[in-house]
């Protein structure tokens, strides 16, 4: 059996878990292609105008897998339904609507994972039910989930450790923290080019997205307090990294896809809370051309660069 996974939204939130679970069950995984102009345009075609860019891109990736399924064997497409977590935490409505949207829009076979702790379906139960829907016994599905969960946790911890180690030995170039959902900043078409551009200028880039269970439980700062009471789980993950890096960074760039409702609130709250570190807010939409965004990023980098040189006592060219 071969299952297709779109390179969008939940796939970036769980970069190891889904793939490893399927492979432990002996199921082949096929990813959609990297985001490109056609995928984005296809997503726009099948979406309502009010949908955010990230969800439009997700539909484009589903269409990409369906087109590939006509040429190569793809038995079903995996679209998880992620709804609620513990402590009244939820996610953007698109995460628990995407499965139904795809079933309505496309004539294809889909499989889902129903994660809804508010209704008694925690992560383990969700994966056991997913395995059962694929004809796998609960025992085998349980073992596959435990292995996948362990590898996912190890991946998170290694990523955090590597970031912390990089902070200990850096040049005089500005340290910039990217505050953005992984499905935005890690997308090869809308997010990665911005990171590459900043690194080309000489910036040291760090990412704030950290799973809540893997961080130190500190509550000394107002922005961390926002995170502890935040309603949206994935937004909380994004904010959790800020306090862990706050003493080492020179600037913050908030990047979100237009018109994300949770991000519009969370970004505003955070920017008002953190006043002693320069920051800018970048909104990505479906319009062509990044020239204006690159100009803003370059100007922001120049400000941080001159500011850091003054702080380090390095002569600034007049």
Coordinates of C-alpha atoms in Angstrom, one line a residue:
X1 CA 0.0 0.0 0.0
X2 CA 1.2 3.5 -0.8
X3 CA -0.1 6.6 1.0
X4 CA 0.4 10.2 -0.2
X5 CA 1.2 12.9 2.2
X6 CA 1.0 16.6 1.1
X7 CA 3.9 18.8 2.0
X8 CA 1.8 21.4 3.8
X9 CA 0.3 22.4 7.1
X10 CA 0.2 19.4 9.6
X11 CA 3.1 17.6 7.8
X12 CA 5.5 20.4 8.9
X13 CA 4.1 20.3 12.5
X14 CA 4.9 16.6 12.7
X15 CA 7.9 16.1 10.4
X16 CA 8.7 12.6 11.6
X17 CA 5.7 11.2 13.3
X18 CA 3.3 10.4 10.4
X19 CA 5.9 9.1 8.0
X20 CA 7.6 6.8 10.6
X21 CA 4.2 5.4 11.7
X22 CA 3.3 4.4 8.2
X23 CA 6.7 2.9 7.5
X24 CA 6.6 0.9 10.7
X25 CA 3.3 -0.6 9.4
X26 CA 5.0 -1.5 6.1
X27 CA 3.2 1.2 4.2
X28 CA 5.1 3.2 1.6
X29 CA 4.9 7.0 1.8
X30 CA 4.8 9.3 -1.2
X31 CA 5.2 13.0 -0.6
X32 CA 3.8 15.7 -2.9
X33 CA 6.3 17.8 -4.8
X34 CA 7.9 20.9 -3.3
X35 CA 5.6 23.9 -3.5
X36 CA 5.9 25.7 -6.8
X37 CA 3.8 28.2 -8.8
X38 CA 1.5 25.5 -10.3
X39 CA 0.8 24.0 -6.9
X40 CA -0.1 27.4 -5.4
X41 CA -2.3 28.3 -8.4
X42 CA -4.1 25.0 -8.1
X43 CA -4.7 25.6 -4.5
X44 CA -6.1 29.0 -5.2
X45 CA -8.4 27.5 -7.8
X46 CA -9.9 25.0 -5.3
X47 CA -10.1 27.4 -2.3
X48 CA -12.5 30.1 -1.3
X49 CA -11.1 33.7 -1.4
X50 CA -11.1 34.1 2.4
X51 CA -8.8 31.1 3.0
X52 CA -5.3 31.7 4.2
X53 CA -2.3 31.2 1.9
X54 CA -1.2 28.1 3.8
X55 CA -4.5 26.3 3.4
X56 CA -4.6 27.2 -0.3
X57 CA -1.2 25.7 -0.7
X58 CA -2.3 22.6 1.1
X59 CA -5.1 22.0 -1.4
X60 CA -2.6 22.5 -4.2
X61 CA -0.5 19.7 -2.8
X62 CA -3.5 17.4 -2.6
X63 CA -4.2 18.1 -6.2
X64 CA -0.5 17.4 -7.0
X65 CA -0.8 14.0 -5.4
X66 CA -4.0 13.2 -7.2
X67 CA -2.4 14.1 -10.5
X68 CA 0.6 11.9 -9.7
X69 CA -1.8 9.1 -8.6
X70 CA -3.0 8.9 -12.2
X71 CA 0.6 8.0 -13.3
X72 CA 1.8 6.1 -10.3
X73 CA 0.1 4.0 -7.7
X74 CA -1.1 6.1 -4.7
X75 CA -3.9 4.2 -2.8
X76 CA -5.0 7.0 -0.6
X77 CA -4.0 10.5 0.6
X78 CA -3.5 11.2 4.3
X79 CA -5.1 14.3 5.7
X80 CA -5.1 14.4 9.5
X81 CA -8.0 16.0 11.4
X82 CA -6.4 17.8 14.3
X83 CA -8.9 19.5 16.5
X84 CA -8.2 19.9 20.3
X85 CA -5.5 19.1 22.9
X86 CA -5.4 19.2 26.7
X87 CA -6.2 22.2 28.8
X88 CA -8.7 23.6 26.3
X89 CA -6.1 24.0 23.6
X90 CA -7.2 23.9 20.0
X91 CA -5.8 24.9 16.6
X92 CA -6.9 26.9 13.6
X93 CA -10.2 25.7 12.2
X94 CA -8.5 24.7 8.9
X95 CA -6.6 21.9 10.7
X96 CA -9.8 20.1 11.6
X97 CA -11.7 21.1 8.5
X98 CA -9.1 20.2 5.9
X99 CA -10.0 16.5 5.7
X100 CA -13.7 17.3 5.1
X101 CA -12.7 20.1 2.6
X102 CA -10.6 17.7 0.6
X103 CA -13.3 15.0 0.6
X104 CA -15.8 17.6 -0.7
X105 CA -13.6 19.2 -3.3
X106 CA -11.8 16.1 -4.7
X107 CA -13.0 12.7 -5.8
X108 CA -10.3 10.5 -4.3
X109 CA -9.8 8.2 -1.4
X110 CA -8.6 9.9 1.8
X111 CA -7.5 8.5 5.2
X112 CA -7.4 10.5 8.4
X113 CA -6.2 10.7 11.9
X114 CA -8.8 12.1 14.3
X115 CA -7.0 13.9 17.1
X116 CA -9.6 15.5 19.5
X117 CA -8.6 15.2 23.2
X118 CA -11.7 17.3 24.2
X119 CA -13.8 14.3 23.0
X120 CA -11.5 11.6 24.5
X121 CA -9.4 10.9 21.4
X122 CA -5.9 11.6 22.4
X123 CA -2.8 11.1 20.2
X124 CA -2.4 7.4 21.0
X125 CA -6.1 6.6 20.4
X126 CA -6.0 8.6 17.2
X127 CA -3.1 6.5 15.9
X128 CA -4.7 3.2 17.0
X129 CA -7.9 4.1 15.2
X130 CA -5.9 5.1 12.1
X131 CA -4.1 1.8 12.1
X132 CA -7.5 0.0 12.5
X133 CA -8.9 1.9 9.5
X134 CA -5.9 0.6 7.5
X135 CA -6.6 -3.0 8.5
X136 CA -3.8 -3.2 11.2
X137 CA -4.3 -4.7 14.6
X138 CA -4.1 -2.5 17.7
X139 CA -1.0 -4.1 19.0
X140 CA 1.0 -3.5 15.8
X141 CA -0.4 0.0 15.5
X142 CA 0.6 0.7 19.2
X143 CA 4.2 -0.4 18.6
X144 CA 4.4 1.6 15.4
X145 CA 3.2 4.7 17.3
X146 CA 5.6 4.3 20.1
X147 CA 8.6 4.0 17.8
X148 CA 7.4 7.0 15.7
X149 CA 6.7 9.1 18.8
X150 CA 10.2 8.4 20.1
X151 CA 11.9 9.4 16.9
X152 CA 9.8 12.6 16.7
X153 CA 10.8 13.6 20.2
X154 CA 14.5 12.8 19.5
X155 CA 14.2 15.0 16.3
X156 CA 12.8 17.9 18.3
X157 CA 15.5 17.7 21.0
X158 CA 18.3 17.5 18.5
X159 CA 17.0 20.5 16.7
X160 CA 16.8 22.5 19.9
X161 CA 20.3 21.4 21.0
X162 CA 21.8 22.3 17.7
X163 CA 20.3 25.8 17.9
X164 CA 21.6 26.3 21.4
X165 CA 25.1 25.2 20.4
X166 CA 25.1 27.6 17.5
X167 CA 24.3 30.5 19.9
X168 CA 27.5 29.9 21.8
X169 CA 29.9 30.6 19.0
X170 CA 28.7 33.1 16.5
X171 CA 30.3 36.0 14.6
X172 CA 29.4 39.6 15.0
X173 CA 26.6 39.2 12.4
X174 CA 23.1 39.8 13.8
X175 CA 21.2 36.9 15.3
X176 CA 17.7 37.0 14.0
X177 CA 14.8 35.0 15.4
X178 CA 12.1 33.9 12.9
X179 CA 8.7 33.7 14.6
X180 CA 6.6 31.7 12.1
X181 CA 4.7 28.4 11.8
X182 CA 6.9 25.6 10.3
X183 CA 4.4 25.1 7.4
X184 CA 5.1 28.7 6.4
X185 CA 8.8 29.2 7.0
X186 CA 9.9 25.7 5.8
X187 CA 7.8 25.9 2.6
X188 CA 10.3 25.8 -0.3
X189 CA 8.3 28.4 -2.3
X190 CA 7.1 31.0 0.2
X191 CA 9.3 30.7 3.3
X192 CA 12.7 29.2 2.5
X193 CA 13.6 31.9 -0.1
X194 CA 13.3 34.6 2.7
X195 CA 15.6 32.6 5.0
X196 CA 18.1 32.1 2.2
X197 CA 18.1 35.8 1.4
X198 CA 18.7 36.8 5.0
X199 CA 21.5 34.2 5.3
X200 CA 23.0 35.7 2.1
X201 CA 23.1 39.0 3.8
X202 CA 25.1 37.4 6.7
X203 CA 22.4 36.9 9.3
X204 CA 22.4 34.1 11.8
X205 CA 18.9 32.6 11.7
X206 CA 17.1 30.8 14.5
X207 CA 13.5 29.5 14.7
X208 CA 11.2 30.0 17.6
X209 CA 8.9 27.0 17.1
X210 CA 9.4 24.7 20.1
X211 CA 7.1 22.0 21.3
X212 CA 5.7 23.0 24.7
X213 CA 6.7 19.7 26.4
X214 CA 10.4 20.1 25.5
X215 CA 11.2 23.6 27.0
X216 CA 12.1 24.8 30.5
X217 CA 9.0 25.8 32.5
X218 CA 9.9 29.4 33.0
X219 CA 7.2 32.1 33.5
X220 CA 9.2 35.2 34.3
X221 CA 8.3 37.3 31.2
X222 CA 5.1 38.7 29.9
X223 CA 5.4 37.1 26.5
X224 CA 5.9 33.7 28.1
X225 CA 2.7 34.3 30.1
X226 CA 0.9 35.0 26.8
X227 CA 2.1 31.6 25.6
X228 CA 1.0 29.8 28.8
X229 CA -2.6 31.0 28.4
X230 CA -2.8 31.0 24.6
X231 CA -5.8 29.2 23.1
X232 CA -4.1 28.0 19.9
X233 CA -1.7 25.1 20.4
X234 CA 0.5 25.7 17.4
X235 CA 0.7 29.4 18.1
X236 CA 1.9 28.5 21.6
X237 CA 4.6 26.4 20.1
X238 CA 5.8 29.3 18.0
X239 CA 5.9 31.7 21.0
X240 CA 7.6 29.2 23.4
X241 CA 10.9 29.6 21.6
X242 CA 11.0 33.4 22.0
X243 CA 11.8 33.4 25.7
X244 CA 14.4 30.7 25.3
X245 CA 16.3 32.8 22.7
X246 CA 15.4 36.3 23.9
X247 CA 18.7 37.1 25.6
X248 CA 20.8 36.1 22.6
X249 CA 19.0 37.6 19.6
X250 CA 19.3 41.1 18.0
X251 CA 16.0 41.2 16.1
X252 CA 12.8 39.3 15.5
X253 CA 10.9 38.8 12.2
X254 CA 7.3 37.7 12.4
X255 CA 6.2 35.9 9.2
X256 CA 2.7 34.6 8.6
X257 CA 0.4 33.8 5.7
X258 CA -2.4 36.3 4.9
X259 CA -5.1 36.4 6.3
X260 CA -4.3 34.1 9.3
X261 CA -6.7 35.0 12.2
X262 CA -4.7 33.5 15.1
X263 CA -1.4 35.1 13.8
X264 CA -2.9 38.5 13.5
X265 CA -3.7 38.5 17.2
X266 CA -0.7 36.6 18.5
X267 CA 1.8 38.8 16.5
X268 CA 0.2 42.0 17.7
X269 CA 0.3 40.9 21.4
X270 CA 3.9 39.7 21.2
X271 CA 5.2 42.8 19.4
X272 CA 3.5 45.0 22.0
X273 CA 5.0 42.9 24.8
X274 CA 8.6 42.8 23.5
X275 CA 9.6 46.4 23.1
X276 CA 13.3 46.3 23.7
X277 CA 14.2 44.2 20.6
X278 CA 13.7 45.5 17.0
X279 CA 11.1 43.6 15.0
X280 CA 9.2 43.6 11.8
X281 CA 6.0 41.8 10.6
X282 CA 6.0 40.1 7.2
X283 CA 2.7 39.0 5.7
X284 CA 2.9 36.5 2.8
X285 CA 0.1 36.4 0.2
X286 CA -0.5 34.8 -3.2
X287 CA 0.7 37.8 -5.2
X288 CA 3.8 37.4 -7.3
X289 CA 7.1 39.0 -6.5
X290 CA 9.1 39.4 -3.3
X291 CA 11.1 42.5 -4.3
X292 CA 9.3 44.7 -1.7
X293 CA 9.7 42.0 1.0
X294 CA 13.4 41.7 0.2
X295 CA 13.9 45.5 0.5
X296 CA 12.3 45.4 3.9
X297 CA 14.4 42.5 5.1
X298 CA 17.6 44.2 3.8
X299 CA 16.8 47.4 5.6
X300 CA 16.0 45.6 8.8
X301 CA 19.2 43.6 8.6
X302 CA 21.3 46.8 8.0
X303 CA 19.7 48.4 11.1
X304 CA 20.5 45.3 13.2
X305 CA 24.0 45.1 11.8
X306 CA 24.9 48.7 12.6
X307 CA 23.3 48.4 16.0
X308 CA 25.3 45.3 16.9
X309 CA 28.5 46.9 15.7
X310 CA 27.9 49.9 18.0
X311 CA 27.2 47.6 20.9
X312 CA 30.4 45.6 20.3
X313 CA 32.4 48.8 20.0
X314 CA 33.2 48.3 16.3
X315 CA 33.7 51.5 14.2
X316 CA 30.8 52.1 12.0
X317 CA 31.5 53.6 8.5
X318 CA 30.0 57.0 8.1

